[in-house]
Amino acid sequence: MSSTAELGDVLRALAQLRTGVDELYARYGDTPVVRRVENDLQRLEIDVSELSTAAPGPPSQRSHGGRDTSRGGGVAGRPSGGQEIVEVPDTPYDPSWWRGVDDEGVGGQSAHQD
């Protein structure tokens, strides 16, 4: 399927969502929850508009909903939870980083006694 056809599918789906949001306004009025849904839809419309001017990237395999179940349920290409892995060294931190900091749960260790 060409990117034009894919964008057409998304634009049709957004048009259906627009109709649904208009119906929500008619039924529930201008409430905070309806405004949030409207805001989400506007964001999608803006993003799709920007996407229509972007060059397509290389094709990638993605299961429905962005979940790659073969790797433990994470988003494809990322560990579970969608977070980037940050390596933390085993070497001790510089003790000067903690100078003047209260130890959580022990209470203040301030030199000033009020």
mmCIF file of N, CA and C in Angstrom:
data_model
loop_
_atom_site.group_PDB
_atom_site.id
_atom_site.type_symbol
_atom_site.label_atom_id
_atom_site.label_comp_id
_atom_site.label_asym_id
_atom_site.label_seq_id
_atom_site.Cartn_x
_atom_site.Cartn_y
_atom_site.Cartn_z
ATOM 1 N N MET A 1 0.855 -1.179 0.000
ATOM 2 C CA MET A 1 0.000 0.000 0.000
ATOM 3 C C MET A 1 0.898 1.239 0.000
ATOM 4 N N SER A 2 0.576 2.203 -0.805
ATOM 5 C CA SER A 2 1.392 3.410 -0.878
ATOM 6 C C SER A 2 1.113 4.305 0.317
ATOM 7 N N SER A 3 2.046 5.219 0.579
ATOM 8 C CA SER A 3 1.859 6.128 1.717
ATOM 9 C C SER A 3 0.640 7.019 1.503
ATOM 10 N N THR A 4 0.300 7.316 0.247
ATOM 11 C CA THR A 4 -0.891 8.121 -0.049
ATOM 12 C C THR A 4 -2.148 7.374 0.380
ATOM 13 N N ALA A 5 -2.202 6.082 0.089
ATOM 14 C CA ALA A 5 -3.363 5.276 0.477
ATOM 15 C C ALA A 5 -3.451 5.158 1.995
ATOM 16 N N GLU A 6 -2.300 4.978 2.649
ATOM 17 C CA GLU A 6 -2.295 4.869 4.106
ATOM 18 C C GLU A 6 -2.762 6.163 4.754
ATOM 19 N N LEU A 7 -2.261 7.292 4.252
ATOM 20 C CA LEU A 7 -2.705 8.582 4.783
ATOM 21 C C LEU A 7 -4.189 8.799 4.523
ATOM 22 N N GLY A 8 -4.662 8.339 3.383
ATOM 23 C CA GLY A 8 -6.089 8.440 3.087
ATOM 24 C C GLY A 8 -6.925 7.669 4.093
ATOM 25 N N ASP A 9 -6.452 6.467 4.462
ATOM 26 C CA ASP A 9 -7.147 5.664 5.465
ATOM 27 C C ASP A 9 -7.194 6.398 6.811
ATOM 28 N N VAL A 10 -6.067 6.973 7.195
ATOM 29 C CA VAL A 10 -6.008 7.690 8.475
ATOM 30 C C VAL A 10 -6.900 8.933 8.431
ATOM 31 N N LEU A 11 -6.889 9.649 7.315
ATOM 32 C CA LEU A 11 -7.738 10.848 7.195
ATOM 33 C C LEU A 11 -9.225 10.489 7.263
ATOM 34 N N ARG A 12 -9.593 9.363 6.659
ATOM 35 C CA ARG A 12 -11.000 8.916 6.740
ATOM 36 C C ARG A 12 -11.362 8.570 8.187
ATOM 37 N N ALA A 13 -10.457 7.903 8.884
ATOM 38 C CA ALA A 13 -10.707 7.558 10.282
ATOM 39 C C ALA A 13 -10.825 8.821 11.139
ATOM 40 N N LEU A 14 -9.980 9.817 10.874
ATOM 41 C CA LEU A 14 -10.064 11.082 11.614
ATOM 42 C C LEU A 14 -11.380 11.802 11.325
ATOM 43 N N ALA A 15 -11.854 11.712 10.094
ATOM 44 C CA ALA A 15 -13.143 12.331 9.755
ATOM 45 C C ALA A 15 -14.267 11.663 10.534
ATOM 46 N N GLN A 16 -14.193 10.335 10.679
ATOM 47 C CA GLN A 16 -15.200 9.635 11.483
ATOM 48 C C GLN A 16 -15.102 10.047 12.948
ATOM 49 N N LEU A 17 -13.880 10.174 13.451
ATOM 50 C CA LEU A 17 -13.699 10.638 14.832
ATOM 51 C C LEU A 17 -14.249 12.045 15.008
ATOM 52 N N ARG A 18 -14.046 12.902 14.025
ATOM 53 C CA ARG A 18 -14.556 14.274 14.083
ATOM 54 C C ARG A 18 -16.080 14.252 14.224
ATOM 55 N N THR A 19 -16.731 13.403 13.452
ATOM 56 C CA THR A 19 -18.187 13.270 13.541
ATOM 57 C C THR A 19 -18.593 12.820 14.943
ATOM 58 N N GLY A 20 -17.872 11.836 15.482
ATOM 59 C CA GLY A 20 -18.165 11.348 16.829
ATOM 60 C C GLY A 20 -17.965 12.403 17.896
ATOM 61 N N VAL A 21 -16.901 13.186 17.787
ATOM 62 C CA VAL A 21 -16.642 14.248 18.763
ATOM 63 C C VAL A 21 -17.720 15.324 18.671
ATOM 64 N N ASP A 22 -18.149 15.659 17.466
ATOM 65 C CA ASP A 22 -19.238 16.620 17.306
ATOM 66 C C ASP A 22 -20.508 16.111 17.987
ATOM 67 N N GLU A 23 -20.753 14.814 17.877
ATOM 68 C CA GLU A 23 -21.915 14.225 18.550
ATOM 69 C C GLU A 23 -21.764 14.256 20.067
ATOM 70 N N LEU A 24 -20.536 14.067 20.558
ATOM 71 C CA LEU A 24 -20.297 14.182 22.003
ATOM 72 C C LEU A 24 -20.597 15.592 22.495
ATOM 73 N N TYR A 25 -20.174 16.597 21.735
ATOM 74 C CA TYR A 25 -20.485 17.982 22.099
ATOM 75 C C TYR A 25 -21.997 18.201 22.157
ATOM 76 N N ALA A 26 -22.704 17.625 21.179
ATOM 77 C CA ALA A 26 -24.160 17.793 21.150
ATOM 78 C C ALA A 26 -24.815 17.127 22.360
ATOM 79 N N ARG A 27 -24.282 15.997 22.767
ATOM 80 C CA ARG A 27 -24.902 15.256 23.870
ATOM 81 C C ARG A 27 -24.454 15.745 25.245
ATOM 82 N N TYR A 28 -23.152 15.983 25.454
ATOM 83 C CA TYR A 28 -22.615 16.311 26.772
ATOM 84 C C TYR A 28 -22.303 17.788 26.958
ATOM 85 N N GLY A 29 -22.308 18.534 25.878
ATOM 86 C CA GLY A 29 -22.003 19.949 25.973
ATOM 87 C C GLY A 29 -20.506 20.200 26.082
ATOM 88 N N ASP A 30 -20.165 21.431 26.388
ATOM 89 C CA ASP A 30 -18.765 21.861 26.464
ATOM 90 C C ASP A 30 -18.207 21.550 27.849
ATOM 91 N N THR A 31 -17.958 20.256 28.105
ATOM 92 C CA THR A 31 -17.432 19.807 29.397
ATOM 93 C C THR A 31 -15.934 19.558 29.278
ATOM 94 N N PRO A 32 -15.224 19.533 30.418
ATOM 95 C CA PRO A 32 -13.772 19.306 30.346
ATOM 96 C C PRO A 32 -13.389 18.004 29.635
ATOM 97 N N VAL A 33 -14.128 16.934 29.881
ATOM 98 C CA VAL A 33 -13.771 15.663 29.255
ATOM 99 C C VAL A 33 -13.968 15.719 27.736
ATOM 100 N N VAL A 34 -15.022 16.378 27.272
ATOM 101 C CA VAL A 34 -15.238 16.502 25.828
ATOM 102 C C VAL A 34 -14.174 17.408 25.219
ATOM 103 N N ARG A 35 -13.794 18.450 25.929
ATOM 104 C CA ARG A 35 -12.726 19.326 25.420
ATOM 105 C C ARG A 35 -11.404 18.576 25.318
ATOM 106 N N ARG A 36 -11.117 17.666 26.280
ATOM 107 C CA ARG A 36 -9.881 16.879 26.201
ATOM 108 C C ARG A 36 -9.903 15.962 24.978
ATOM 109 N N VAL A 37 -11.049 15.326 24.728
ATOM 110 C CA VAL A 37 -11.166 14.472 23.545
ATOM 111 C C VAL A 37 -10.978 15.308 22.281
ATOM 112 N N GLU A 38 -11.589 16.491 22.257
ATOM 113 C CA GLU A 38 -11.433 17.406 21.109
ATOM 114 C C GLU A 38 -9.965 17.787 20.929
ATOM 115 N N ASN A 39 -9.288 18.063 22.022
ATOM 116 C CA ASN A 39 -7.873 18.427 21.961
ATOM 117 C C ASN A 39 -7.039 17.266 21.421
ATOM 118 N N ASP A 40 -7.332 16.051 21.880
ATOM 119 C CA ASP A 40 -6.617 14.880 21.364
ATOM 120 C C ASP A 40 -6.827 14.720 19.861
ATOM 121 N N LEU A 41 -8.055 14.904 19.425
ATOM 122 C CA LEU A 41 -8.353 14.787 17.996
ATOM 123 C C LEU A 41 -7.623 15.872 17.203
ATOM 124 N N GLN A 42 -7.617 17.093 17.714
ATOM 125 C CA GLN A 42 -6.895 18.167 17.023
ATOM 126 C C GLN A 42 -5.416 17.834 16.907
ATOM 127 N N ARG A 43 -4.833 17.256 17.973
ATOM 128 C CA ARG A 43 -3.417 16.879 17.947
ATOM 129 C C ARG A 43 -3.172 15.823 16.871
ATOM 130 N N LEU A 44 -4.063 14.839 16.777
ATOM 131 C CA LEU A 44 -3.932 13.828 15.735
ATOM 132 C C LEU A 44 -4.021 14.453 14.349
ATOM 133 N N GLU A 45 -4.954 15.382 14.168
ATOM 134 C CA GLU A 45 -5.104 16.040 12.870
ATOM 135 C C GLU A 45 -3.843 16.822 12.504
ATOM 136 N N ILE A 46 -3.260 17.496 13.474
ATOM 137 C CA ILE A 46 -2.019 18.246 13.234
ATOM 138 C C ILE A 46 -0.889 17.294 12.877
ATOM 139 N N ASP A 47 -0.758 16.198 13.647
ATOM 140 C CA ASP A 47 0.319 15.241 13.393
ATOM 141 C C ASP A 47 0.189 14.587 12.018
ATOM 142 N N VAL A 48 -1.017 14.224 11.629
ATOM 143 C CA VAL A 48 -1.214 13.609 10.316
ATOM 144 C C VAL A 48 -0.924 14.621 9.214
ATOM 145 N N SER A 49 -1.292 15.868 9.449
ATOM 146 C CA SER A 49 -0.990 16.915 8.473
ATOM 147 C C SER A 49 0.518 17.054 8.286
ATOM 148 N N GLU A 50 1.264 17.041 9.397
ATOM 149 C CA GLU A 50 2.726 17.120 9.310
ATOM 150 C C GLU A 50 3.295 15.872 8.646
ATOM 151 N N LEU A 51 2.711 14.718 8.943
ATOM 152 C CA LEU A 51 3.176 13.469 8.365
ATOM 153 C C LEU A 51 2.982 13.447 6.858
ATOM 154 N N SER A 52 1.939 14.100 6.380
ATOM 155 C CA SER A 52 1.673 14.092 4.938
ATOM 156 C C SER A 52 2.741 14.840 4.149
ATOM 157 N N THR A 53 3.517 15.692 4.818
ATOM 158 C CA THR A 53 4.586 16.410 4.127
ATOM 159 C C THR A 53 5.956 15.789 4.375
ATOM 160 N N ALA A 54 6.027 14.781 5.243
ATOM 161 C CA ALA A 54 7.305 14.142 5.576
ATOM 162 C C ALA A 54 7.603 13.018 4.598
ATOM 163 N N ALA A 55 8.889 12.770 4.404
ATOM 164 C CA ALA A 55 9.303 11.649 3.560
ATOM 165 C C ALA A 55 9.200 10.367 4.372
ATOM 166 N N PRO A 56 8.656 9.312 3.770
ATOM 167 C CA PRO A 56 8.553 8.044 4.496
ATOM 168 C C PRO A 56 9.933 7.496 4.848
ATOM 169 N N GLY A 57 10.032 6.875 6.016
ATOM 170 C CA GLY A 57 11.270 6.243 6.444
ATOM 171 C C GLY A 57 11.341 4.821 5.917
ATOM 172 N N PRO A 58 12.381 4.105 6.320
ATOM 173 C CA PRO A 58 12.498 2.712 5.872
ATOM 174 C C PRO A 58 11.379 1.878 6.478
ATOM 175 N N PRO A 59 10.913 0.856 5.752
ATOM 176 C CA PRO A 59 9.840 0.016 6.286
ATOM 177 C C PRO A 59 10.313 -0.743 7.515
ATOM 178 N N SER A 60 9.415 -0.951 8.461
ATOM 179 C CA SER A 60 9.740 -1.714 9.657
ATOM 180 C C SER A 60 8.561 -2.608 10.001
ATOM 181 N N GLN A 61 8.848 -3.662 10.723
ATOM 182 C CA GLN A 61 7.806 -4.583 11.151
ATOM 183 C C GLN A 61 7.250 -4.097 12.478
ATOM 184 N N ARG A 62 5.946 -3.972 12.539
ATOM 185 C CA ARG A 62 5.303 -3.544 13.767
ATOM 186 C C ARG A 62 3.987 -4.289 13.880
ATOM 187 N N SER A 63 3.795 -4.920 15.028
ATOM 188 C CA SER A 63 2.536 -5.626 15.217
ATOM 189 C C SER A 63 1.455 -4.625 15.569
ATOM 190 N N HIS A 64 0.203 -5.036 15.508
ATOM 191 C CA HIS A 64 -0.939 -4.159 15.794
ATOM 192 C C HIS A 64 -0.795 -3.531 17.169
ATOM 193 N N GLY A 65 -0.946 -2.223 17.261
ATOM 194 C CA GLY A 65 -0.884 -1.516 18.533
ATOM 195 C C GLY A 65 0.519 -1.182 18.974
ATOM 196 N N GLY A 66 1.517 -1.490 18.143
ATOM 197 C CA GLY A 66 2.881 -1.125 18.493
ATOM 198 C C GLY A 66 3.545 -2.094 19.442
ATOM 199 N N ARG A 67 2.892 -3.161 19.812
ATOM 200 C CA ARG A 67 3.465 -4.123 20.739
ATOM 201 C C ARG A 67 4.173 -5.231 19.981
ATOM 202 N N ASP A 68 5.377 -5.542 20.375
ATOM 203 C CA ASP A 68 6.125 -6.651 19.801
ATOM 204 C C ASP A 68 6.114 -7.759 20.844
ATOM 205 N N THR A 69 5.178 -8.669 20.732
ATOM 206 C CA THR A 69 5.000 -9.689 21.749
ATOM 207 C C THR A 69 6.120 -10.713 21.761
ATOM 208 N N SER A 70 6.931 -10.770 20.722
ATOM 209 C CA SER A 70 8.024 -11.731 20.695
ATOM 210 C C SER A 70 9.153 -11.334 21.634
ATOM 211 N N ARG A 71 9.154 -10.108 22.111
ATOM 212 C CA ARG A 71 10.229 -9.638 22.990
ATOM 213 C C ARG A 71 9.713 -9.287 24.376
ATOM 214 N N GLY A 72 8.707 -9.925 24.841
ATOM 215 C CA GLY A 72 8.250 -9.690 26.192
ATOM 216 C C GLY A 72 7.252 -8.559 26.319
ATOM 217 N N GLY A 73 6.603 -8.140 25.250
ATOM 218 C CA GLY A 73 5.525 -7.176 25.350
ATOM 219 C C GLY A 73 5.923 -5.733 25.200
ATOM 220 N N GLY A 74 7.168 -5.426 24.968
ATOM 221 C CA GLY A 74 7.576 -4.031 24.814
ATOM 222 C C GLY A 74 7.238 -3.500 23.442
ATOM 223 N N VAL A 75 7.386 -2.207 23.258
ATOM 224 C CA VAL A 75 7.192 -1.608 21.950
ATOM 225 C C VAL A 75 8.326 -2.085 21.067
ATOM 226 N N ALA A 76 8.027 -2.332 19.806
ATOM 227 C CA ALA A 76 9.028 -2.864 18.894
ATOM 228 C C ALA A 76 10.298 -2.036 18.936
ATOM 229 N N GLY A 77 11.440 -2.715 19.147
ATOM 230 C CA GLY A 77 12.726 -2.044 19.152
ATOM 231 C C GLY A 77 13.102 -1.443 20.498
ATOM 232 N N ARG A 78 12.237 -1.551 21.475
ATOM 233 C CA ARG A 78 12.534 -1.023 22.808
ATOM 234 C C ARG A 78 12.250 -2.093 23.846
ATOM 235 N N PRO A 79 12.888 -1.979 25.022
ATOM 236 C CA PRO A 79 12.574 -2.934 26.077
ATOM 237 C C PRO A 79 11.150 -2.729 26.591
ATOM 238 N N SER A 80 10.640 -3.707 27.314
ATOM 239 C CA SER A 80 9.301 -3.617 27.889
ATOM 240 C C SER A 80 9.170 -2.345 28.712
ATOM 241 N N GLY A 81 8.037 -1.648 28.594
ATOM 242 C CA GLY A 81 7.826 -0.403 29.311
ATOM 243 C C GLY A 81 8.104 0.807 28.447
ATOM 244 N N GLY A 82 8.679 0.624 27.250
ATOM 245 C CA GLY A 82 8.884 1.724 26.339
ATOM 246 C C GLY A 82 10.016 2.667 26.715
ATOM 247 N N GLN A 83 10.824 2.291 27.689
ATOM 248 C CA GLN A 83 11.902 3.166 28.119
ATOM 249 C C GLN A 83 13.237 2.726 27.512
ATOM 250 N N GLU A 84 14.085 3.704 27.243
ATOM 251 C CA GLU A 84 15.417 3.423 26.739
ATOM 252 C C GLU A 84 16.260 2.877 27.887
ATOM 253 N N ILE A 85 17.117 1.905 27.594
ATOM 254 C CA ILE A 85 17.987 1.345 28.622
ATOM 255 C C ILE A 85 19.153 2.298 28.856
ATOM 256 N N VAL A 86 19.370 2.656 30.102
ATOM 257 C CA VAL A 86 20.489 3.512 30.482
ATOM 258 C C VAL A 86 21.403 2.681 31.368
ATOM 259 N N GLU A 87 22.650 2.522 30.953
ATOM 260 C CA GLU A 87 23.598 1.729 31.718
ATOM 261 C C GLU A 87 24.147 2.563 32.867
ATOM 262 N N VAL A 88 24.109 2.000 34.077
ATOM 263 C CA VAL A 88 24.628 2.668 35.264
ATOM 264 C C VAL A 88 25.895 1.936 35.686
ATOM 265 N N PRO A 89 27.009 2.658 35.818
ATOM 266 C CA PRO A 89 28.263 1.981 36.164
ATOM 267 C C PRO A 89 28.232 1.438 37.594
ATOM 268 N N ASP A 90 29.059 0.403 37.835
ATOM 269 C CA ASP A 90 29.153 -0.202 39.163
ATOM 270 C C ASP A 90 30.110 0.547 40.075
ATOM 271 N N THR A 91 30.859 1.478 39.543
ATOM 272 C CA THR A 91 31.824 2.215 40.357
ATOM 273 C C THR A 91 31.090 3.152 41.318
ATOM 274 N N PRO A 92 31.666 3.404 42.499
ATOM 275 C CA PRO A 92 31.001 4.284 43.467
ATOM 276 C C PRO A 92 30.941 5.724 42.949
ATOM 277 N N TYR A 93 29.881 6.416 43.359
ATOM 278 C CA TYR A 93 29.747 7.824 43.015
ATOM 279 C C TYR A 93 30.683 8.663 43.873
ATOM 280 N N ASP A 94 30.990 9.837 43.403
ATOM 281 C CA ASP A 94 31.829 10.774 44.137
ATOM 282 C C ASP A 94 31.066 11.221 45.397
ATOM 283 N N PRO A 95 31.610 10.995 46.599
ATOM 284 C CA PRO A 95 30.909 11.353 47.838
ATOM 285 C C PRO A 95 30.593 12.850 47.947
ATOM 286 N N SER A 96 31.318 13.704 47.240
ATOM 287 C CA SER A 96 31.049 15.141 47.322
ATOM 288 C C SER A 96 29.684 15.493 46.738
ATOM 289 N N TRP A 97 29.135 14.609 45.913
ATOM 290 C CA TRP A 97 27.805 14.851 45.350
ATOM 291 C C TRP A 97 26.752 14.894 46.448
ATOM 292 N N TRP A 98 26.986 14.191 47.526
ATOM 293 C CA TRP A 98 25.981 14.052 48.579
ATOM 294 C C TRP A 98 26.240 14.984 49.763
ATOM 295 N N ARG A 99 27.272 15.784 49.723
ATOM 296 C CA ARG A 99 27.593 16.689 50.820
ATOM 297 C C ARG A 99 26.445 17.682 51.014
ATOM 298 N N GLY A 100 25.952 17.786 52.244
ATOM 299 C CA GLY A 100 24.898 18.735 52.558
ATOM 300 C C GLY A 100 23.492 18.244 52.238
ATOM 301 N N VAL A 101 23.360 16.988 51.875
ATOM 302 C CA VAL A 101 22.053 16.440 51.508
ATOM 303 C C VAL A 101 21.502 15.650 52.683
ATOM 304 N N ASP A 102 20.219 15.819 52.987
ATOM 305 C CA ASP A 102 19.579 15.057 54.054
ATOM 306 C C ASP A 102 19.382 13.616 53.599
ATOM 307 N N ASP A 103 19.558 12.693 54.545
ATOM 308 C CA ASP A 103 19.326 11.287 54.258
ATOM 309 C C ASP A 103 17.844 11.009 54.445
ATOM 310 N N GLU A 104 17.195 10.579 53.380
ATOM 311 C CA GLU A 104 15.756 10.351 53.423
ATOM 312 C C GLU A 104 15.419 9.300 54.480
ATOM 313 N N GLY A 105 14.455 9.619 55.313
ATOM 314 C CA GLY A 105 14.000 8.694 56.336
ATOM 315 C C GLY A 105 14.733 8.846 57.653
ATOM 316 N N VAL A 106 15.862 9.528 57.676
ATOM 317 C CA VAL A 106 16.627 9.715 58.901
ATOM 318 C C VAL A 106 16.318 11.082 59.515
ATOM 319 N N GLY A 107 15.899 12.005 58.693
ATOM 320 C CA GLY A 107 15.627 13.359 59.168
ATOM 321 C C GLY A 107 16.770 14.272 58.820
ATOM 322 N N GLY A 108 16.570 15.533 59.065
ATOM 323 C CA GLY A 108 17.573 16.523 58.702
ATOM 324 C C GLY A 108 18.858 16.357 59.478
ATOM 325 N N GLN A 109 19.949 16.501 58.799
ATOM 326 C CA GLN A 109 21.277 16.427 59.414
ATOM 327 C C GLN A 109 21.977 17.760 59.317
ATOM 328 N N SER A 110 21.193 18.819 59.360
ATOM 329 C CA SER A 110 21.721 20.166 59.190
ATOM 330 C C SER A 110 22.646 20.554 60.349
ATOM 331 N N ALA A 111 23.672 21.315 60.039
ATOM 332 C CA ALA A 111 24.594 21.796 61.061
ATOM 333 C C ALA A 111 23.938 22.881 61.914
ATOM 334 N N HIS A 112 22.888 23.500 61.414
ATOM 335 C CA HIS A 112 22.194 24.542 62.151
ATOM 336 C C HIS A 112 21.086 23.943 62.981
ATOM 337 N N GLN A 113 21.144 24.095 64.281
ATOM 338 C CA GLN A 113 20.091 23.613 65.168
ATOM 339 C C GLN A 113 19.227 24.812 65.545
ATOM 340 N N ASP A 114 17.953 24.804 65.180
ATOM 341 C CA ASP A 114 17.052 25.917 65.492
ATOM 342 C C ASP A 114 16.433 25.768 66.830
#
